[in-house]
Short mmCIF file of C-alpha atoms in Angstrom, two decimals:
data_model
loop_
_atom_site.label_atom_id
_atom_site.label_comp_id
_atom_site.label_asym_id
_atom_site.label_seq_id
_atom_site.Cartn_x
_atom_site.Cartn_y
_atom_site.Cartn_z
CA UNK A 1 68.94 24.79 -64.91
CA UNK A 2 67.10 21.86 -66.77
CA UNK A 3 66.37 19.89 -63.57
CA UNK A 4 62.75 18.93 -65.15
CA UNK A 5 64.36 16.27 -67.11
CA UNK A 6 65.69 14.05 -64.33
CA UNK A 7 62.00 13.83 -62.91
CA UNK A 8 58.56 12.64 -63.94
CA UNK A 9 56.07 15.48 -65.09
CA UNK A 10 53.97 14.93 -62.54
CA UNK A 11 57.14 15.95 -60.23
CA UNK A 12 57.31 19.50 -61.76
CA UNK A 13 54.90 21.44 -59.05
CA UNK A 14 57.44 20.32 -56.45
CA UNK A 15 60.60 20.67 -58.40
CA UNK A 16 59.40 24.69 -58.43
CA UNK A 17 58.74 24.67 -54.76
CA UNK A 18 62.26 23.95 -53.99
CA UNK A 19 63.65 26.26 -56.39
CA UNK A 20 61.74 28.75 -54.79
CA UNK A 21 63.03 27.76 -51.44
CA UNK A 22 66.73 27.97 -52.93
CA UNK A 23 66.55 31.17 -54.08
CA UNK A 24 65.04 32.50 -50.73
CA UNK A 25 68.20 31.43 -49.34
CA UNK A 26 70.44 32.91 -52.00
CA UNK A 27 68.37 35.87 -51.72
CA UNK A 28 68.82 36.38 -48.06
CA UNK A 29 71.52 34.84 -46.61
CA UNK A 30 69.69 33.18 -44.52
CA UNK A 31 68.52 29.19 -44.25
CA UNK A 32 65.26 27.64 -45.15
CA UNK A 33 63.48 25.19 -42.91
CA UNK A 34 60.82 22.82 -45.10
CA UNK A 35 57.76 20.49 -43.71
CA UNK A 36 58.96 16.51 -43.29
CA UNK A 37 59.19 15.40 -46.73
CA UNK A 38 58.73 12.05 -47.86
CA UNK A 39 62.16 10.05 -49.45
CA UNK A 40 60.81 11.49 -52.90
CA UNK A 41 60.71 14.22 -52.50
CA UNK A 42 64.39 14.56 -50.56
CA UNK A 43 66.18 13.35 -53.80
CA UNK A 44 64.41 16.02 -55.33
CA UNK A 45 65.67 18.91 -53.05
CA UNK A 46 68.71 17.39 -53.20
CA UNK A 47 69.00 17.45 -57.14
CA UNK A 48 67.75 21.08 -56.95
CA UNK A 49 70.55 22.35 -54.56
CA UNK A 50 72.97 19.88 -54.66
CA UNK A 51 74.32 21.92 -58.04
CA UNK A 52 75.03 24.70 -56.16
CA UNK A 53 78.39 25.49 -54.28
CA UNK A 54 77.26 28.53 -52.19
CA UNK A 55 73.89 26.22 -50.59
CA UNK A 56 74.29 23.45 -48.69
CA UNK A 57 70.79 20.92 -47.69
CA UNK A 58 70.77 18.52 -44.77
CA UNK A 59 68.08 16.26 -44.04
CA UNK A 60 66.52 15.14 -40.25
CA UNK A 61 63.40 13.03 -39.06
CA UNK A 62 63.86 12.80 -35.32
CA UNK A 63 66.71 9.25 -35.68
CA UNK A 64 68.92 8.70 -38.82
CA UNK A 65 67.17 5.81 -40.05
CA UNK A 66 63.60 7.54 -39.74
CA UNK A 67 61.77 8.30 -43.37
CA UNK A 68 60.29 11.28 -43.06
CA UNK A 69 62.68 14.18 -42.93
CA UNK A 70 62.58 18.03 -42.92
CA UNK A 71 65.24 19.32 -45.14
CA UNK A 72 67.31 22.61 -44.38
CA UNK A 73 68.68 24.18 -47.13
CA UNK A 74 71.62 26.79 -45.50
CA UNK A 75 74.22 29.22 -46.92
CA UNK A 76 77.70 27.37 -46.82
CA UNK A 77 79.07 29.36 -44.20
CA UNK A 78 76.58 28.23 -40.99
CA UNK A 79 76.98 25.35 -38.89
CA UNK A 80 74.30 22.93 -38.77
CA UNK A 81 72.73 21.35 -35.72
CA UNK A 82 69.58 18.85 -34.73
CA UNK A 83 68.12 21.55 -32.81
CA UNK A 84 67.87 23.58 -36.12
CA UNK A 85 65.57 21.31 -37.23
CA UNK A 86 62.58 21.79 -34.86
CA UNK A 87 61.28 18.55 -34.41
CA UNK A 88 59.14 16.72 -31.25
CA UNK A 89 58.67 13.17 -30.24
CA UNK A 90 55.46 12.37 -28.55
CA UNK A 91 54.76 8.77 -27.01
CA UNK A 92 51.37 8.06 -27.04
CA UNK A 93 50.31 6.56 -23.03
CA UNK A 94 47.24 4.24 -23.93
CA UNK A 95 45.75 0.43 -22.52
CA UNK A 96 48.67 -1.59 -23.77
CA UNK A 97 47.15 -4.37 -22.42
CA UNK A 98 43.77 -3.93 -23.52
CA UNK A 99 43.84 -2.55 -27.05
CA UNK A 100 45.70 -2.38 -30.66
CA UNK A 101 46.52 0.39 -32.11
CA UNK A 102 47.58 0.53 -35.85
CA UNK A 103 49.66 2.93 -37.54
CA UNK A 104 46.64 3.82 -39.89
CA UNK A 105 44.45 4.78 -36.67
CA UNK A 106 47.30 6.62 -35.61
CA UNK A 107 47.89 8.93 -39.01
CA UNK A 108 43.61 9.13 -39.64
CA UNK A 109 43.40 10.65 -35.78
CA UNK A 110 46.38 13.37 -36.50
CA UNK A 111 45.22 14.22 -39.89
CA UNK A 112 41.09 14.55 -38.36
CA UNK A 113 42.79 17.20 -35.90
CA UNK A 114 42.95 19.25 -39.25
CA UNK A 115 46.67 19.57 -39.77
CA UNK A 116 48.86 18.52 -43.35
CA UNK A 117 50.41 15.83 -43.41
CA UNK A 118 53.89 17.55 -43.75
CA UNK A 119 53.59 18.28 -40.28
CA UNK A 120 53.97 14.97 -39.33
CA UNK A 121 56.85 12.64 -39.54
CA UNK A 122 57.42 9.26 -38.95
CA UNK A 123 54.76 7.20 -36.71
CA UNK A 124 56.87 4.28 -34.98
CA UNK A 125 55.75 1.49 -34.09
CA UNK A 126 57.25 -1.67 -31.83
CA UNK A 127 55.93 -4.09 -29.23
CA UNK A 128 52.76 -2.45 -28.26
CA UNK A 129 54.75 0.98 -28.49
CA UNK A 130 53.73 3.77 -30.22
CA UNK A 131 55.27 7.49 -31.17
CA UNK A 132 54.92 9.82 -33.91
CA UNK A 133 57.42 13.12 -34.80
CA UNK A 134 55.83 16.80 -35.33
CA UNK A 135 56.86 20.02 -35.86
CA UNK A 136 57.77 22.02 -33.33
CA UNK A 137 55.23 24.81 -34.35
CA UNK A 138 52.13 22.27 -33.80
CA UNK A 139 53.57 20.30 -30.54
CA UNK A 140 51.30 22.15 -28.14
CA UNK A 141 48.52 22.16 -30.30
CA UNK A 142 48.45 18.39 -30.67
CA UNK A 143 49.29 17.37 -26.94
CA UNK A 144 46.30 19.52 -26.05
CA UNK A 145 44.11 18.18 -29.04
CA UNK A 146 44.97 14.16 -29.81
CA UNK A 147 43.04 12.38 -26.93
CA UNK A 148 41.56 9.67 -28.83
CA UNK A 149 43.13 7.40 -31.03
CA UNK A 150 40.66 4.62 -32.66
CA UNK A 151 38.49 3.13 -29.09
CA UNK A 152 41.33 4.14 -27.27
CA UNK A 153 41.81 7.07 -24.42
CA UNK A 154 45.41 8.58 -24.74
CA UNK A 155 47.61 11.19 -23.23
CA UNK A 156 51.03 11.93 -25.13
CA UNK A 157 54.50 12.02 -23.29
CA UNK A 158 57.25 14.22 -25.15
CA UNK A 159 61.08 12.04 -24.98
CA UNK A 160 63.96 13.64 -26.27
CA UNK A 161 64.51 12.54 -30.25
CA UNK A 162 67.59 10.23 -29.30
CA UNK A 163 64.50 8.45 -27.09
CA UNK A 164 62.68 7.53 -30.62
CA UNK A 165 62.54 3.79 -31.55
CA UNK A 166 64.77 2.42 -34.10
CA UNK A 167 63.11 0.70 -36.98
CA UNK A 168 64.98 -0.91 -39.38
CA UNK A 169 63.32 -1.87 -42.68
CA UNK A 170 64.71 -4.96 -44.63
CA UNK A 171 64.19 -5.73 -47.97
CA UNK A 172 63.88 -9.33 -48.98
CA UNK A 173 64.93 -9.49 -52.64
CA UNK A 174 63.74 -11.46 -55.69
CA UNK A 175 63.96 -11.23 -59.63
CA UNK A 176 61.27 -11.47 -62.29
CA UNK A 177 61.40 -11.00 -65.88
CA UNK A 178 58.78 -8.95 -66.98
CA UNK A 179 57.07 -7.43 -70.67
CA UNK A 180 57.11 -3.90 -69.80
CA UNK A 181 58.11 -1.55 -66.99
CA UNK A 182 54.48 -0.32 -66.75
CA UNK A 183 53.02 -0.39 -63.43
CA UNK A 184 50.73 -3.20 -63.41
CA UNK A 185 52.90 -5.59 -65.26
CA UNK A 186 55.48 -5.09 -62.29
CA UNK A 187 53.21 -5.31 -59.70
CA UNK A 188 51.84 -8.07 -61.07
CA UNK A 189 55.48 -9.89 -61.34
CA UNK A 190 56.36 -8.78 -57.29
CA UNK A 191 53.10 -9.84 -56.08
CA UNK A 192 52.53 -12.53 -58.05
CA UNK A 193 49.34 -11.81 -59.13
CA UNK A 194 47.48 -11.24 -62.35
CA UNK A 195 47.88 -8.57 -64.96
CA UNK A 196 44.03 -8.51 -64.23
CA UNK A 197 43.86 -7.81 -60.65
CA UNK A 198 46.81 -5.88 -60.66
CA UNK A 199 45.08 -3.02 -62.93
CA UNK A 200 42.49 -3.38 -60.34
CA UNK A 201 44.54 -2.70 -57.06
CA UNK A 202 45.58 0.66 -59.23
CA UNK A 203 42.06 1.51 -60.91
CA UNK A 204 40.81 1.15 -56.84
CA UNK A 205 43.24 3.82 -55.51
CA UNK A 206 45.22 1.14 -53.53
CA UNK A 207 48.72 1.71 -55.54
CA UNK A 208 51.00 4.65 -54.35
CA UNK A 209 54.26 4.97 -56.42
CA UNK A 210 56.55 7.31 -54.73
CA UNK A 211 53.91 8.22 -51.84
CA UNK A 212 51.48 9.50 -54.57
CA UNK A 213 48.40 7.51 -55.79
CA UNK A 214 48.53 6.18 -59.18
CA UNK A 215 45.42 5.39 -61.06
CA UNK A 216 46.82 4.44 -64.41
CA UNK A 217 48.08 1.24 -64.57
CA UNK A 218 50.45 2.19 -67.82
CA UNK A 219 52.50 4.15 -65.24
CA UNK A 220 56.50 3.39 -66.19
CA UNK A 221 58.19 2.27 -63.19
CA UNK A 222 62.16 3.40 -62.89
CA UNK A 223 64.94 2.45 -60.43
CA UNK A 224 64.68 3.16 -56.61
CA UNK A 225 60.61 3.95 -56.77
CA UNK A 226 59.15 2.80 -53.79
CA UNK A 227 55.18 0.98 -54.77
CA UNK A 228 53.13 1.08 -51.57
CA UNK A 229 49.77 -1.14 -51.90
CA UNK A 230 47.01 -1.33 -49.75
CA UNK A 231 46.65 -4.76 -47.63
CA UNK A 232 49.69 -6.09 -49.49
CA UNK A 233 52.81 -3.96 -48.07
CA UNK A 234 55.61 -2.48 -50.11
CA UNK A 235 57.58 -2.80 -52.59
CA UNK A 236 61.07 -1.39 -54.03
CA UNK A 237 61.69 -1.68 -58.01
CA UNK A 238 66.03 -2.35 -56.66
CA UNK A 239 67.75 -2.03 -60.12
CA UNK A 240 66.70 -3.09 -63.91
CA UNK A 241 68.91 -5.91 -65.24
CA UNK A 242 68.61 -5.49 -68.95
CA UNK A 243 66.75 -7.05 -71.57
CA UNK A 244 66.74 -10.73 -71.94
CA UNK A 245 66.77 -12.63 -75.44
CA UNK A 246 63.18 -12.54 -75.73
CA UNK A 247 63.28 -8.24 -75.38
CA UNK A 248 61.89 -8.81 -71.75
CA UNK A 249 63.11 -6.77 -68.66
CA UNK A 250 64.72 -8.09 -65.72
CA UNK A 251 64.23 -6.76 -62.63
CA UNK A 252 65.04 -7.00 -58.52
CA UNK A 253 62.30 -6.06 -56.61
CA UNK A 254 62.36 -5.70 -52.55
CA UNK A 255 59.30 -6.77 -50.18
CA UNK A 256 59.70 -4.67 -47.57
CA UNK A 257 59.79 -7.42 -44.19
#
């Protein structure tokens, strides 16, 4: 199976993992339960085993529309349910009134409690609201542990999944004509920035491409990657238009609202 060419070198480490994790299941007959993985990296399971008749994957974060999913790759022949998945939703009781709480305090206090970040899914945030998905392997650990979250005193509340907020994300659209796909020429065009400070957003460690950091700003964008930059938002290269008279590139880009 040459699934390596679909996918950026950098990709190939993970690529392996989920063969490995298909074969387990051809192997035993039994079905595989993954970490919450991020959109990425779901395509990629789902190139790995979506050749294969005999395995099926399905994907769930806690609500539908949620990012952060654990995938379950199954033999054919077993019915799938949520409760196969093995996920908790914890709302986090703090001083609404009182204090802020942003999702970065929320992720940097989980990840301090010395757990990976596939453990965690989606943090959800809304009106002064604030809950976050685990495994169901750490849920006791962090309801004892997480009391603190920034300045703030918390307890955590467990709700059923269908309990978890909905959070929609729009994309507002817009087109730009650009010299290259490379990274810092697109960012530049979505942002509307220079080339210049562009390459310096990526040479600072504040551009993710895909939910991995990219420090070279020569980095080809392709269709569907999601660019996350600090202090700025994110961004979605939509679809490449084709080359314009002048051998440029358009492109539609998203701004995530």
């Amino acid at each position: 199976m040459n699934i390596y060419q679909h996918f950026r070198i950098e990709e190939r480490e993970f690529i392996d993992l989920a063969l490995q994790w298909m074969e387990y299941v051809e192997q035993t007959y039994s079905s595989k339960l993954t970490d919450f993985l991020d959109p990425r990296e779901q395509q990629i399971v789902q190139a790995v085993v979506g050749s294969q008749a005999e395995i099926q994957v399905a994907f769930f974060g806690g609500q539908e529309n949620n990012e952060r999913k654990r995938a379950l790759i199954y033999p054919e022949y077993l019915q799938v349910e949520k409760n196969d998945f093995h996920i908790r939703l914890f709302e986090v009781e703090y001083p609404v009134k009182f204090l802020t709480i942003e999702h970065s305090q929320v992720l940097g206090s989980l990840m301090a409690l010395g757990v990976r970040r596939g453990k965690f899914g989606d943090i959800l945030i809304h009106e002064g609201r604030i809950q976050f998905l685990v495994t169901e392997e750490i849920s006791e650990y962090i309801k004892l542990q997480l009391t603190q979250i920034g300045r703030a005193s918390v307890t955590l509340k467990e709700l059923p999944s269908e309990e978890g907020l909905v959070i929609e994300g729009h994309w507002q659209e817009m087109t730009a004509t650009v010299s290259s796909l490379r990274l810092d020429t697109v960012l530049a065009a979505l942002l509307n920035l220079s080339r210049q400070k562009s390459q310096e957003l990526i040479r600072n460690k504040r551009v993710k491409v895909n939910w991995t950091t990219i420090e070279n700003p020569s980095f080809e964008c392709g269709v569907a990657d999601i660019i996350s930059v600090r202090g700025f938002g994110r961004l979605k290269l939509i679809s490449i238009e084709g080359k314009t008279k002048k051998d440029k590139w358009r492109i539609v880009g998203g701004k995530q609202k």
